[in-house]
Structure formats: structure tokens, C-alpha cells
PDB file of C-alpha atoms in Angstrom:
ATOM      1  CA  MET A   1      40.504-166.173 184.747  1.00 89.00           C
ATOM      2  CA  SER A   2      43.573-167.253 182.813  1.00 94.00           C
ATOM      3  CA  VAL A   3      46.693-168.726 184.197  1.00 96.00           C
ATOM      4  CA  LEU A   4      49.794-169.445 182.858  1.00 97.00           C
ATOM      5  CA  VAL A   5      51.561-172.533 184.009  1.00 97.00           C
ATOM      6  CA  VAL A   6      55.774-172.562 183.545  1.00 98.00           C
ATOM      7  CA  ASP A   7      57.964-175.264 183.242  1.00 97.00           C
ATOM      8  CA  GLY A   8      60.983-173.677 184.356  1.00 96.00           C
ATOM      9  CA  ALA A   9      63.373-176.284 184.029  1.00 95.00           C
ATOM     10  CA  ASN A  10      62.426-176.563 180.685  1.00 95.00           C
ATOM     11  CA  VAL A  11      61.980-173.005 179.739  1.00 96.00           C
ATOM     12  CA  VAL A  12      65.374-172.631 180.945  1.00 94.00           C
ATOM     13  CA  GLY A  13      66.728-175.608 179.250  1.00 91.00           C
ATOM     14  CA  SER A  14      65.486-173.900 175.975  1.00 92.00           C
ATOM     15  CA  ARG A  15      68.606-171.535 175.528  1.00 89.00           C
ATOM     16  CA  PRO A  16      72.250-172.676 175.511  1.00 87.00           C
ATOM     17  CA  ASP A  17      73.029-170.004 177.888  1.00 88.00           C
ATOM     18  CA  GLY A  18      75.215-171.992 180.702  1.00 88.00           C
ATOM     19  CA  TRP A  19      72.321-172.515 183.097  1.00 89.00           C
ATOM     20  CA  TRP A  20      73.683-176.280 183.798  1.00 86.00           C
ATOM     21  CA  ARG A  21      76.322-174.174 185.760  1.00 92.00           C
ATOM     22  CA  ASP A  22      73.982-172.213 187.856  1.00 94.00           C
ATOM     23  CA  ARG A  23      70.537-173.910 187.805  1.00 95.00           C
ATOM     24  CA  PRO A  24      69.675-171.729 191.042  1.00 96.00           C
ATOM     25  CA  GLY A  25      70.984-168.274 189.041  1.00 96.00           C
ATOM     26  CA  ALA A  26      69.021-169.383 186.034  1.00 96.00           C
ATOM     27  CA  ALA A  27      65.920-170.548 187.981  1.00 97.00           C
ATOM     28  CA  ARG A  28      66.141-166.642 189.578  1.00 97.00           C
ATOM     29  CA  ARG A  29      66.812-164.884 186.486  1.00 96.00           C
ATOM     30  CA  LEU A  30      63.557-166.760 184.572  1.00 97.00           C
ATOM     31  CA  TYR A  31      62.086-165.529 187.776  1.00 97.00           C
ATOM     32  CA  ASP A  32      63.145-161.894 187.869  1.00 96.00           C
ATOM     33  CA  ALA A  33      61.801-161.559 184.050  1.00 96.00           C
ATOM     34  CA  LEU A  34      58.326-163.111 184.722  1.00 97.00           C
ATOM     35  CA  ALA A  35      57.767-161.064 187.478  1.00 96.00           C
ATOM     36  CA  ALA A  36      58.526-157.797 185.541  1.00 95.00           C
ATOM     37  CA  ALA A  37      56.624-158.904 182.237  1.00 95.00           C
ATOM     38  CA  ASP A  38      53.461-157.889 181.349  1.00 92.00           C
ATOM     39  CA  LEU A  39      51.419-160.557 180.591  1.00 94.00           C
ATOM     40  CA  ASP A  40      47.654-161.217 179.417  1.00 91.00           C
ATOM     41  CA  HIS A  41      47.491-163.666 182.225  1.00 94.00           C
ATOM     42  CA  ASP A  42      45.435-162.811 185.712  1.00 94.00           C
ATOM     43  CA  GLU A  43      47.874-165.908 187.165  1.00 95.00           C
ATOM     44  CA  VAL A  44      51.909-166.863 186.453  1.00 97.00           C
ATOM     45  CA  VAL A  45      53.039-170.268 188.278  1.00 97.00           C
ATOM     46  CA  LEU A  46      56.458-170.977 187.750  1.00 98.00           C
ATOM     47  CA  VAL A  47      57.192-174.463 188.788  1.00 98.00           C
ATOM     48  CA  LEU A  48      61.113-175.623 189.866  1.00 97.00           C
ATOM     49  CA  GLU A  49      62.637-178.856 190.707  1.00 96.00           C
ATOM     50  CA  GLY A  50      65.704-179.563 191.844  1.00 95.00           C
ATOM     51  CA  ALA A  51      68.319-177.516 192.816  1.00 95.00           C
ATOM     52  CA  ALA A  52      67.158-174.435 190.659  1.00 96.00           C
ATOM     53  CA  ARG A  53      64.308-174.415 193.790  1.00 96.00           C
ATOM     54  CA  ARG A  54      67.874-173.407 196.073  1.00 96.00           C
ATOM     55  CA  GLY A  55      66.962-170.227 193.432  1.00 96.00           C
ATOM     56  CA  VAL A  56      63.524-169.098 194.296  1.00 97.00           C
ATOM     57  CA  GLU A  57      61.779-169.242 197.477  1.00 96.00           C
ATOM     58  CA  ALA A  58      58.097-171.035 196.872  1.00 97.00           C
ATOM     59  CA  GLY A  59      55.219-168.677 197.837  1.00 96.00           C
ATOM     60  CA  ARG A  60      53.501-166.025 196.151  1.00 94.00           C
ATOM     61  CA  SER A  61      54.454-162.481 195.240  1.00 89.00           C
ATOM     62  CA  ASP A  62      51.234-160.317 193.426  1.00 87.00           C
ATOM     63  CA  ARG A  63      49.812-162.738 190.670  1.00 91.00           C
ATOM     64  CA  LEU A  64      53.592-164.860 189.829  1.00 96.00           C
ATOM     65  CA  ARG A  65      53.304-167.860 192.355  1.00 96.00           C
ATOM     66  CA  VAL A  66      57.035-170.283 192.877  1.00 98.00           C
ATOM     67  CA  LEU A  67      56.047-173.616 193.208  1.00 97.00           C
ATOM     68  CA  HIS A  68      58.539-176.164 194.791  1.00 98.00           C
ATOM     69  CA  ALA A  69      58.226-179.933 192.829  1.00 96.00           C
ATOM     70  CA  PRO A  70      58.651-182.326 196.045  1.00 94.00           C
ATOM     71  CA  GLY A  71      59.912-184.886 192.890  1.00 91.00           C
ATOM     72  CA  SER A  72      58.791-184.812 189.068  1.00 92.00           C
ATOM     73  CA  GLY A  73      58.158-181.409 188.069  1.00 93.00           C
ATOM     74  CA  ASP A  74      55.972-182.627 185.346  1.00 95.00           C
ATOM     75  CA  ASP A  75      53.393-183.981 188.243  1.00 96.00           C
ATOM     76  CA  ALA A  76      53.666-181.027 189.883  1.00 96.00           C
ATOM     77  CA  ILE A  77      52.571-178.823 186.445  1.00 96.00           C
ATOM     78  CA  VAL A  78      49.588-181.939 185.769  1.00 96.00           C
ATOM     79  CA  ALA A  79      48.548-181.035 189.719  1.00 95.00           C
ATOM     80  CA  ALA A  80      48.378-177.384 189.214  1.00 94.00           C
ATOM     81  CA  VAL A  81      46.482-177.778 185.735  1.00 95.00           C
ATOM     82  CA  ALA A  82      44.189-180.216 187.521  1.00 93.00           C
ATOM     83  CA  GLU A  83      43.554-177.690 190.304  1.00 90.00           C
ATOM     84  CA  ARG A  84      42.632-174.835 188.361  1.00 88.00           C
ATOM     85  CA  SER A  85      40.794-177.245 185.704  1.00 81.00           C
ATOM     86  CA  GLY A  86      36.692-175.652 185.029  1.00 84.00           C
ATOM     87  CA  THR A  87      37.760-172.680 186.711  1.00 85.00           C
ATOM     88  CA  ALA A  88      40.428-170.700 184.763  1.00 85.00           C
ATOM     89  CA  ASP A  89      41.686-170.955 181.011  1.00 94.00           C
ATOM     90  CA  VAL A  90      45.345-172.699 181.517  1.00 95.00           C
ATOM     91  CA  VAL A  91      47.993-172.291 179.491  1.00 96.00           C
ATOM     92  CA  VAL A  92      51.037-174.593 179.967  1.00 97.00           C
ATOM     93  CA  VAL A  93      54.657-173.838 178.766  1.00 98.00           C
ATOM     94  CA  THR A  94      56.967-176.273 177.712  1.00 96.00           C
ATOM     95  CA  ALA A  95      58.645-178.211 175.418  1.00 94.00           C
ATOM     96  CA  ASP A  96      57.866-181.796 176.574  1.00 95.00           C
ATOM     97  CA  ARG A  97      55.524-184.236 174.280  1.00 95.00           C
ATOM     98  CA  GLY A  98      55.025-186.255 177.125  1.00 95.00           C
ATOM     99  CA  LEU A  99      53.773-183.357 180.073  1.00 96.00           C
ATOM    100  CA  ARG A 100      52.131-181.547 176.957  1.00 96.00           C
ATOM    101  CA  ALA A 101      49.807-184.614 176.495  1.00 96.00           C
ATOM    102  CA  ARG A 102      48.950-184.789 179.984  1.00 96.00           C
ATOM    103  CA  VAL A 103      47.824-181.198 180.428  1.00 96.00           C
ATOM    104  CA  GLU A 104      46.118-181.020 177.142  1.00 94.00           C
ATOM    105  CA  GLN A 105      44.068-184.208 178.703  1.00 93.00           C
ATOM    106  CA  ALA A 106      43.159-182.031 182.010  1.00 92.00           C
ATOM    107  CA  GLY A 107      42.019-179.453 179.823  1.00 91.00           C
ATOM    108  CA  ALA A 108      44.944-176.687 179.540  1.00 95.00           C
ATOM    109  CA  SER A 109      46.262-175.660 176.555  1.00 95.00           C
ATOM    110  CA  CYS A 110      50.415-175.657 175.302  1.00 97.00           C
ATOM    111  CA  GLN A 111      52.775-173.088 174.147  1.00 97.00           C
ATOM    112  CA  GLY A 112      56.584-173.560 173.421  1.00 97.00           C
ATOM    113  CA  PRO A 113      58.853-171.715 175.594  1.00 96.00           C
ATOM    114  CA  GLY A 114      60.053-169.237 172.734  1.00 95.00           C
ATOM    115  CA  TRP A 115      56.264-168.219 172.586  1.00 96.00           C
ATOM    116  CA  LEU A 116      57.224-166.916 176.076  1.00 97.00           C
ATOM    117  CA  LEU A 117      60.887-166.100 176.049  1.00 95.00           C
ATOM    118  CA  ASP A 118      59.703-163.774 173.160  1.00 94.00           C
ATOM    119  CA  ARG A 119      57.409-162.432 175.544  1.00 94.00           C
ATOM    120  CA  LEU A 120      59.704-161.313 178.743  1.00 92.00           C
TER     121      LEU A 120
END
């Protein structure tokens, strides 16, 4: 099984397109793009934090799952990786160096936001 875990804040924040004026709308646009994309993963997990959570309801739709971080988005991403550790090949999309180190230590590999955006 292959799982893609997306750091929503980091991916949205990687392009200066005015996302900061409408964080819920930016989260919705990312969700819609992920839902429409033909990605080579069995499951895609989009982690949202803060105001972005208002843009997409938490839950699952087909292979796309939305997690609302109750606090730190990074902590929720590490927990999602740990939950699947040993049972799936997990790739985390983020440019955050500290988060990359944490998820790699938990057994995931990483890609940057540009890698994902090129596929959407």
C-alpha cells in the first residue's frame, strides 16, 4: 500500500497566489485538485490546520482523507506517518526541514511541494 501525506499549509504556502487572504478557500482548492488528480497512491491524506480547516470537512472521500489537526499540523502529520509505519510506503509532501527529519525518522520519505504541484 502506498500513502501520500500532504502538509496542506506548506503546499498552499509554497506559491504566492494570495492564499493568505482566504485560507479556507486555498485549502478547498488544494483538496479539489487532489481529488481530481491521478496520483500513484492508494490513499492521499491532506492535513489541515488553523483557519484552513474551515475550507474542507474532515473525513474520507474515496481514496482522499482529510485530517484536521487539533493543534500542530506537524504533530498530526507525524502521527499519520506513525499510524501507517510498517504497513505502507508513506511519502510526505512538505518543504519544512524539521518536519522532514521527524517523518523520515518515523519511516517515511519526503517530496517537496513543487513535486506535488507538478502532478496536479
